[in-house]
XYZ file of C-alpha atoms in Angstrom:
511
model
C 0.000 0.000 0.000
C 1.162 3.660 -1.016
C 0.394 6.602 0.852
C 1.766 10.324 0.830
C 1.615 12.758 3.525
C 2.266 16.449 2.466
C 4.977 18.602 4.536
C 7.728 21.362 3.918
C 11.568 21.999 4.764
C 12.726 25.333 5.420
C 15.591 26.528 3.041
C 17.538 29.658 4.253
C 14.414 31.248 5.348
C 11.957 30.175 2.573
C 9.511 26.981 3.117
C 9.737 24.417 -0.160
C 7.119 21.655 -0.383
C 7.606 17.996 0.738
C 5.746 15.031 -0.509
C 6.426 12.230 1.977
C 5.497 8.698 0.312
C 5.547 6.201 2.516
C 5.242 2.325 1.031
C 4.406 -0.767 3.091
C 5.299 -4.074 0.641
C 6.298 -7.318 1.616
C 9.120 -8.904 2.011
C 11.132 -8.862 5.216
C 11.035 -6.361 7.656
C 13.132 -3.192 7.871
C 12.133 0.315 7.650
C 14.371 3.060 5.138
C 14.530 6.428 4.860
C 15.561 7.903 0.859
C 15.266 11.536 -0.484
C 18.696 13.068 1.311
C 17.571 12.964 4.866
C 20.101 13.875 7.283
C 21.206 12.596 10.785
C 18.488 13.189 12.530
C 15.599 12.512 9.685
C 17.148 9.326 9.734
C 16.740 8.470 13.691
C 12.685 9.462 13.416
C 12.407 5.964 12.541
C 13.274 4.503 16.166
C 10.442 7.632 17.402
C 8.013 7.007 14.981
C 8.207 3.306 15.576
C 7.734 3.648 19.318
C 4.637 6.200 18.854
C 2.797 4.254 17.164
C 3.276 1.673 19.515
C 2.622 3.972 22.294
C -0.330 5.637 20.573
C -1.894 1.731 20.876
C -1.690 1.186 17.014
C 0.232 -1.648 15.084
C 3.153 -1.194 13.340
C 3.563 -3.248 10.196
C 6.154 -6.099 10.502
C 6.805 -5.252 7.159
C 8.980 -3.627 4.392
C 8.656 -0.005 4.868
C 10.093 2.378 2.510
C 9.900 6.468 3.128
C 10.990 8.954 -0.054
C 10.844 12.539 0.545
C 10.600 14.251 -2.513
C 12.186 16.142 -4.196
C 15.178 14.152 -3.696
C 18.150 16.612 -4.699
C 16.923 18.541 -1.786
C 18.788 18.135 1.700
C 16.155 17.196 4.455
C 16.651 18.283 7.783
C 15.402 18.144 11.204
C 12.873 16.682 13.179
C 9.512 17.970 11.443
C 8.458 15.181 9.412
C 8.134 12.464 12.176
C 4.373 13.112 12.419
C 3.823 12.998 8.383
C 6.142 9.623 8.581
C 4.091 8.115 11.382
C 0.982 9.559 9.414
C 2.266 7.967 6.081
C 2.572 4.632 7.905
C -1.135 4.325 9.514
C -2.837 5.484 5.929
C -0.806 2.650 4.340
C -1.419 0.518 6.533
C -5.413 1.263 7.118
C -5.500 2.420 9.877
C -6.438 5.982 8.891
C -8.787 7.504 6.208
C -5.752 8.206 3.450
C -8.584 10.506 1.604
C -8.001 12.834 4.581
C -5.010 13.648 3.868
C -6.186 15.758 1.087
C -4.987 19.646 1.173
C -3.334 19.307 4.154
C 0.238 20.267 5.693
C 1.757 17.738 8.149
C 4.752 19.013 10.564
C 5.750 17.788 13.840
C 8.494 16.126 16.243
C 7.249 13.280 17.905
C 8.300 11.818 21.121
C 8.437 8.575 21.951
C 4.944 8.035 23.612
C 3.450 9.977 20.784
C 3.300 13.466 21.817
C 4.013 16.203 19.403
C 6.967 18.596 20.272
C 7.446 22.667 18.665
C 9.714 22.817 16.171
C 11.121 25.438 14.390
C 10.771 27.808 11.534
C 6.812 27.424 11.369
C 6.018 30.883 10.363
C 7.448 30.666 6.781
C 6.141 27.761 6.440
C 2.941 28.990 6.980
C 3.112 32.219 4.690
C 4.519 29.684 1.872
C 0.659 28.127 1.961
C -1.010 31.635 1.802
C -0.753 31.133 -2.348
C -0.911 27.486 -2.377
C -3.711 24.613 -2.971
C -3.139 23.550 0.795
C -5.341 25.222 3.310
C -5.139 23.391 6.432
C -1.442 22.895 8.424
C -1.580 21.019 11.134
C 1.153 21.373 13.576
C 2.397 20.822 17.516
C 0.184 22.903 20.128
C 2.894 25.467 20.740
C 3.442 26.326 17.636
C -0.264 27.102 16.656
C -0.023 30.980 17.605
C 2.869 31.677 15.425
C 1.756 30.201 12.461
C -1.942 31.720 12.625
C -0.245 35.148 12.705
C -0.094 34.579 8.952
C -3.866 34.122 8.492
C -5.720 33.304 4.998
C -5.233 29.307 6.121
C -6.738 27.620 8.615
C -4.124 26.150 11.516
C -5.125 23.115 13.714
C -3.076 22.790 16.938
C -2.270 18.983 17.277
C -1.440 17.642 21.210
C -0.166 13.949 20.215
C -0.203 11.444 16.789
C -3.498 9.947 19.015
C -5.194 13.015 18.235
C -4.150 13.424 14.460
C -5.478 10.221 14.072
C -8.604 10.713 15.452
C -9.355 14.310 13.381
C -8.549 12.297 9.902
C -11.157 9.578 10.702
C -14.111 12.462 11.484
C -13.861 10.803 15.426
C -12.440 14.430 16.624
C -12.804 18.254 16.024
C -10.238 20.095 16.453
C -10.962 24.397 15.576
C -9.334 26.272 13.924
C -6.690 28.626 15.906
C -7.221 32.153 15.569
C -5.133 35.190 17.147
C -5.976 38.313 17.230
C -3.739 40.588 15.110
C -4.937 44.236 15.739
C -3.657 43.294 19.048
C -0.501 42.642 18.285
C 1.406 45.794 19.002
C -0.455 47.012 21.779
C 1.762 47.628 24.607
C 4.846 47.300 22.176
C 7.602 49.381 21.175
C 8.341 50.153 24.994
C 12.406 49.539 25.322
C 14.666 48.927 28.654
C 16.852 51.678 28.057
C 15.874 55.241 27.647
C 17.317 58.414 26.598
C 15.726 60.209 29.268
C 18.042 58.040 31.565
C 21.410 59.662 29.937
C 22.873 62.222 31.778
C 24.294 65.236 29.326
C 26.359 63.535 26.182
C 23.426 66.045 24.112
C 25.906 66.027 20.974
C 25.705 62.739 21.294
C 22.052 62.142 21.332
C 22.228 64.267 18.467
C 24.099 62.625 16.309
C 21.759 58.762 17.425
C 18.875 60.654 16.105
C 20.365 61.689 13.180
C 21.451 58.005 12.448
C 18.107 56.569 13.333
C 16.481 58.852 11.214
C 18.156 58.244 7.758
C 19.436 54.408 8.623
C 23.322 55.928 8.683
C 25.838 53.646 10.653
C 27.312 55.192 13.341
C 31.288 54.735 15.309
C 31.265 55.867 18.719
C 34.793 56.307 19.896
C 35.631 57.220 23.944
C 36.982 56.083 26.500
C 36.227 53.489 29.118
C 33.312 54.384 31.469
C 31.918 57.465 29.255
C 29.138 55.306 28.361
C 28.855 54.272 24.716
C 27.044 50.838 25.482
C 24.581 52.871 27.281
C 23.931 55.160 24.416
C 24.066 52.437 21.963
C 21.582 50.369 23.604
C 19.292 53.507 23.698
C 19.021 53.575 19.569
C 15.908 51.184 19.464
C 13.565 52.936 21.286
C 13.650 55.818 18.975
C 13.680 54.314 15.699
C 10.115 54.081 14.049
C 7.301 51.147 15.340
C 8.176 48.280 12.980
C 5.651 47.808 10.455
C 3.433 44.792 9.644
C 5.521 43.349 7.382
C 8.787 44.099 8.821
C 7.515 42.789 12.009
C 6.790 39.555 9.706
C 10.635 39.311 8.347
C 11.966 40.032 11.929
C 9.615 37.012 13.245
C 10.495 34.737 10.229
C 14.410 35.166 10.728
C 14.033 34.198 14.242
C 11.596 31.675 13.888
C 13.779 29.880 11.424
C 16.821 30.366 13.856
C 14.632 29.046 16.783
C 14.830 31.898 18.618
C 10.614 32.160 18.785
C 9.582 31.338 22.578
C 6.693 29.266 23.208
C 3.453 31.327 23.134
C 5.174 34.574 21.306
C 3.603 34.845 18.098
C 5.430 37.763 16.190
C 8.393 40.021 17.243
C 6.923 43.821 16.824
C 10.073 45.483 18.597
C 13.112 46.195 16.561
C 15.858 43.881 17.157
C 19.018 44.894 19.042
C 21.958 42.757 18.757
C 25.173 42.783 20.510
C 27.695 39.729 20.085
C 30.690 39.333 21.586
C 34.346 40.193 20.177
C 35.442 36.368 19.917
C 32.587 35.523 17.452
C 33.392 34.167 14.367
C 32.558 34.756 10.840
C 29.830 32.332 10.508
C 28.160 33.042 13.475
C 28.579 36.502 12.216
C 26.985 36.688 8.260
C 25.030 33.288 8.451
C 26.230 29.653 6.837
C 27.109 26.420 8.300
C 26.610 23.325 6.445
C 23.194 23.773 6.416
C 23.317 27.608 5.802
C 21.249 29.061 9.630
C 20.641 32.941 9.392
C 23.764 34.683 11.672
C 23.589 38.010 13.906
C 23.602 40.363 11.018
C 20.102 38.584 9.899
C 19.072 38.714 13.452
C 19.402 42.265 13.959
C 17.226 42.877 10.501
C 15.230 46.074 10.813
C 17.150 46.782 13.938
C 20.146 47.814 15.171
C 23.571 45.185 15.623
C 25.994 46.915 18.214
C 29.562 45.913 17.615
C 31.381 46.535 21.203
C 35.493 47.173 21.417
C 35.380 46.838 17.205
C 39.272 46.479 16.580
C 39.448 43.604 19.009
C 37.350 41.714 16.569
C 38.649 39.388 14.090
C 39.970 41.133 10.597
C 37.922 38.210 8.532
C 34.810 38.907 10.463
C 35.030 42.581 10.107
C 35.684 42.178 6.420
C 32.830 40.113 6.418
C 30.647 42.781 7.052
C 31.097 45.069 3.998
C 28.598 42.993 1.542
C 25.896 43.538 3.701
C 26.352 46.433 4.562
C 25.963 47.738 1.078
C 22.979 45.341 -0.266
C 21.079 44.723 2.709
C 21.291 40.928 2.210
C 23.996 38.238 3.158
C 24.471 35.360 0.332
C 25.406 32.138 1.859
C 26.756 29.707 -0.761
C 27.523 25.713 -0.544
C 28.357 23.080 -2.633
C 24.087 21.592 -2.086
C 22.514 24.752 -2.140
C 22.952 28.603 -1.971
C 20.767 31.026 -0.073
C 20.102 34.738 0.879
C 19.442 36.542 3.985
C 18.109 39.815 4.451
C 20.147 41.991 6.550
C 19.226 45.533 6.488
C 20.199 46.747 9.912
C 21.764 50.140 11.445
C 25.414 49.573 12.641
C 26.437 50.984 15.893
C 30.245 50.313 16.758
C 32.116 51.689 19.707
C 36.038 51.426 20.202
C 38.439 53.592 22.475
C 40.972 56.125 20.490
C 43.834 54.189 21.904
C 44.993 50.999 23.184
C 44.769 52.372 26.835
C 41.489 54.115 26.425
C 42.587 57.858 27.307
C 43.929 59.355 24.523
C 40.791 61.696 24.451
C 40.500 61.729 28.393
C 41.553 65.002 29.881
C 41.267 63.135 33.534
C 43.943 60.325 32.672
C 47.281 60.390 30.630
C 47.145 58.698 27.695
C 51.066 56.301 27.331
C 50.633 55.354 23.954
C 52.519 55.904 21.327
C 51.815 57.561 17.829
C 52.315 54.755 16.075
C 50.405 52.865 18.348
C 47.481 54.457 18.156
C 47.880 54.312 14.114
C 48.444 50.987 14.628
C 45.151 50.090 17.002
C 42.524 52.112 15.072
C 43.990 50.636 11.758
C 42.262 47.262 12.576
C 39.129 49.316 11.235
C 39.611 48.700 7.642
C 39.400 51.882 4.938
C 36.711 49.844 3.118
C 34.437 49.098 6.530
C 35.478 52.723 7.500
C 33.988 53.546 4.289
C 30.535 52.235 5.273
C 30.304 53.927 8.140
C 29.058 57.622 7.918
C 29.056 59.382 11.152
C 32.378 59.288 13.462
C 31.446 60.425 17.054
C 33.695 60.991 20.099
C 32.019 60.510 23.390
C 33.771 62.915 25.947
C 33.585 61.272 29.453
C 31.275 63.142 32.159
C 32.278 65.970 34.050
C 30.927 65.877 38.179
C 28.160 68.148 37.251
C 26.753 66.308 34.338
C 26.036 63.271 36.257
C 25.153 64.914 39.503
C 22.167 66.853 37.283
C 19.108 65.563 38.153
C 16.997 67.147 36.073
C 15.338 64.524 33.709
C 16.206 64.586 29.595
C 14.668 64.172 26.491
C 12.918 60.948 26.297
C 13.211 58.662 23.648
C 9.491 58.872 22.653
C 10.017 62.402 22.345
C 12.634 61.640 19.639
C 11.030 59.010 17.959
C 8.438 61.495 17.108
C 11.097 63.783 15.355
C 12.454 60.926 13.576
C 8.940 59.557 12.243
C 8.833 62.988 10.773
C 11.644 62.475 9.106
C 11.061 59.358 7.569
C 8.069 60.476 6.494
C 9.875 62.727 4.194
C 12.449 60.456 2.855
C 9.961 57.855 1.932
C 8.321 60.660 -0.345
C 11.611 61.563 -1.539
C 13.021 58.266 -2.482
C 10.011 56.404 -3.332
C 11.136 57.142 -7.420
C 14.741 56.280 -7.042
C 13.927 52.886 -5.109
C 15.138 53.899 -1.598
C 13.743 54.029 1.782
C 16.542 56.136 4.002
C 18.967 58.948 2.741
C 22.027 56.163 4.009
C 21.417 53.850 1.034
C 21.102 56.552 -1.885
C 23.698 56.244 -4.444
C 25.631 58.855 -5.479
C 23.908 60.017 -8.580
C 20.718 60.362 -6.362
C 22.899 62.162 -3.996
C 23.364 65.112 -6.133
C 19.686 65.352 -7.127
C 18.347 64.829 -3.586
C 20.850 67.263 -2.182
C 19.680 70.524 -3.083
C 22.434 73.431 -1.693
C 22.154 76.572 -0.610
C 24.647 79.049 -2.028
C 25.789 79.370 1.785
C 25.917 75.766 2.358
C 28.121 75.479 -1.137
C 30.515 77.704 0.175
C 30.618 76.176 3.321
C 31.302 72.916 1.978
C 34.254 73.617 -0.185
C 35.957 75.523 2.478
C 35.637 72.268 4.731
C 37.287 70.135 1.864
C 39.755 72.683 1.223
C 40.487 73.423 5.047
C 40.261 69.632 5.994
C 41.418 67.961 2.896
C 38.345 65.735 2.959
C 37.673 63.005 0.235
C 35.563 62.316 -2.189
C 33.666 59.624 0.340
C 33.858 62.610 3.040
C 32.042 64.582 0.915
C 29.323 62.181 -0.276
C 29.173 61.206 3.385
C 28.592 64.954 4.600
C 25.823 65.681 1.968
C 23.918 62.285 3.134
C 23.927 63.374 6.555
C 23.261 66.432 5.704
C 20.050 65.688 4.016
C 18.820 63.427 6.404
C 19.235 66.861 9.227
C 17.158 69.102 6.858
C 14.411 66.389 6.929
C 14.580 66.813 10.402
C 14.257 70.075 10.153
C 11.522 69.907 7.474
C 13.415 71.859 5.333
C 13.486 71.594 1.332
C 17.133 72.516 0.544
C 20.309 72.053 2.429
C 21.574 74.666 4.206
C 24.893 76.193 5.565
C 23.738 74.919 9.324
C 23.216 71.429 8.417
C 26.673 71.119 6.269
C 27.810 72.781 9.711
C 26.487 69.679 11.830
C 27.283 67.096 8.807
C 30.995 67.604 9.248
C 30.757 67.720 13.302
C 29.780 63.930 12.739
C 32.807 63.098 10.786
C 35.794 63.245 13.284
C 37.767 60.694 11.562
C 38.571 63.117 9.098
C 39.978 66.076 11.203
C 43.639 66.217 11.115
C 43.570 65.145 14.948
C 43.333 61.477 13.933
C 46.004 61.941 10.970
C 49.020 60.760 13.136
């Protein structure tokens, strides 16, 4: 007898279709697993033997064979125990195999029958919105998640007992349902807030600035003067993620199995912040079978790169590809597959080995060529990527004895809706969404100058010797501070502030 069971594999962070078909001949017993299964799609036999003992049906002393198709596709993970088990019982009889009809099978079983969550359920949900299969039926804990997606109908499975029963019309099971209007309320509410940072106002500045036209941002100071604490403040005043970017955000992590039980979508923008010993895979994504990395993670958020010289040169070089598409491509010798990683860097470092070369409290014992040396880890072409350069002084006694509360960070995220506002009416012809990703052709039509802000602007490449990039840099920035200042053209005020964001380029840092 021949019966197939309908399920899906997740492929970078896309859902593909899997037939299982699962034939029970004679001959002697033994049970096979073909269509390039790995490890562990090879061990659900021993659990899908011992739940359908457990469930109190027979298993066929018989030959059993299991393809999942396509074949030139690598199968992976625990998922298609329940479709296996399922395959068996309609071969065998012991189910209506006409029920299986337009539906989508995934589950881990244990060994007593039970179904367990697994992982990366919400793309395979939004792969059946435009399919012929309406119904996927899936462990109880991941039911929410996948009816975030709605347009199918999503039946939350306990055990195979219960499966069983719904195919032979001896249980109902409804149809989960979550509310989605509800989704975001109560969300967007951070940890950290800017009202908690005490002075550091040039510095606030210049976060708003970044958050408002997606610019990546180097905050360089030394120990203590609280560049974590800024950087960890940059989520809470970038705009309330959107339907569908809360859907990307969610998919990334459900595929990563990052998803907690219960959660059904991730509204709040990401904030990532891994260590200075990570490596380059953990980093961009890969693996042999390719698993989204920290720069996918952070997606529509913000990834915070802590102490950024001490990280490894092949992981910092790894960085420039995304930086510039907005996507990581992951290639192997099976498959190759693309990641979306459109994020807002933050980096910090100190100016010097020692930390105080920009401390007036504590003498700085490094060398020239030491300092040339340490801040040379920084590549030119990650450098390049990077548009606003920002030292954070470290606070004088009456700064942090003020107790006078600051600007909040709602208060700013209103300023930089505003803004965004603008550049999405702006950009919407040239294919953009933030004044960091224009290229420069758009540049020069975007940036419309003032005959003051002209002037301005070739005195500071004159004065400062500033480059080509510099300059590019400046009049990105410097757009992205009219919009905040709702102002059509560019003027000599916001070249003024552009090039207060660019440090890097003064001749202090030419040693």
């Amino acid at each position: 007898m021949l019966a197939k069971v309908i399920s899906s594999t997740v492929l970078g962070i896309e859902a593909i279709k899997v037939a299982v078909e699962v034939d029970v001949s004679g001959g002697l017993p033994g049970f096979s697993i073909v269509g390039l299964p790995d490890a562990v799609v090879r061990e659900s036999i021993n659990r899908v033997k011992a739940a359908i003992k457990n469930c109190g049906f027979s298993f066929p002393r018989r030959k059993i064979t299991v393809n999942l198709a396509p074949a030139d596709i690598k199968k992976e993970g625990p998922c298609f125990d329940l479709p296996v088990a399922l395959g068996v019982l309609a071969a065998t009889g012991q189910i209506n195999k006409e029920a299986l009809n337009g539906k989508v099978f995934c589950g881990e079983l244990s060994l007593d029958g039970s179904l367990k969550p697994i992982t990366g359920v919400l793309p395979r949900a939004m792969a059946l919105r435009n399919s012929y299969y309406r119904q996927l039926l899936l462990p109880s804990e991941n039911a929410k998640e996948a009816a975030v997606v709605g347009d199918i109908e999503v039946l939350a499975l306990e055990n195979l007992g219960q499966a069983a029963a719904y195919l032979n019309n001896d249980l109902e099971i409804k149809n989960t349902k979550v509310d989605t209007e509800n989704l975001w309320q109560g969300k967007g509410s951070y940890e950290f807030d800017f009202a908690d940072v005490k002075g550091q106002q040039h510095i606030k500045r210049g976060l708003e600035v970044a958050a408002a036209g997606g610019h990546n941002l180097l905050l360089i100071g030394s120990p203590g003067a609280g560049k974590t604490m800024l950087a960890k403040c940059m989520p809470g005043i970038l705009p309330q993620a959107t339907i569908q970017e809360a859907l990307e955000t969610t998919k990334i992590h459900s595929v990563a199995g990052l998803i907690s039980n219960g959660r059904t979508v991730i509204s709040d923008r990401p904030f990532r912040a891994p260590h200075h010993s990570i490596s380059d895979v953990a980093l961009i994504g890969g693996g042999t079978h390719p698993k989204p990395g920290e720069i996918s993670l952070s997606h529509n958020g913000v990834l915070f790169l802590d102490e950024l010289p001490e990280f490894r040169r092949n992981v910092l070089e790894a960085l420039r590809q995304p930086l510039e598409a907005g996507y990581i491509t992951v290639s192997r010798i099976a498959s190759t597959v693309s990641f979306p990683a459109r994020f807002i860097l933050i980096s910090a470092c100190n100016p010097c080995p020692c930390g105080f070369f920009l401390d007036d409290s504590r003498q700085c014992h490094c060398s020239p060529h030491q300092i040339q040396r340490y801040l040379s880890k920084i590549s030119g072409p990650l450098l390049d990527r990077i548009d606003i350069h920002l030292e954070v002084p470290r606070l004088k006694y009456e700064q942090m004895a003020l107790k006078n509360k600051a600007e909040t960070s709602l208060e700013i995220r209103e300023r930089v809706n505003k803004a965004r506002q603008i550049q999405e009416k702006k950009l919407k012809e040239f294919g953009y969404c933030y004044n960091a990703h224009m290229n420069a052709p758009t540049t020069e039509k975007v940036c419309i100058l003032t005959e003051d802000a002209k002037e301005l602007l070739k005195m500071a490449i004159l004065n400062l010797g500033l480059s080509a990039r510099a300059y590019h840099k400046i009049l990105k920035i410097s757009r992205t501070i009219a919009d905040l200042s709702a102002s059509e053209t560019i003027k000599s005020e916001h070249i003024s502030e552009a090039i207060s964001y660019r440090c890097l380029d003064r001749n202090l840092w030419t040693l």
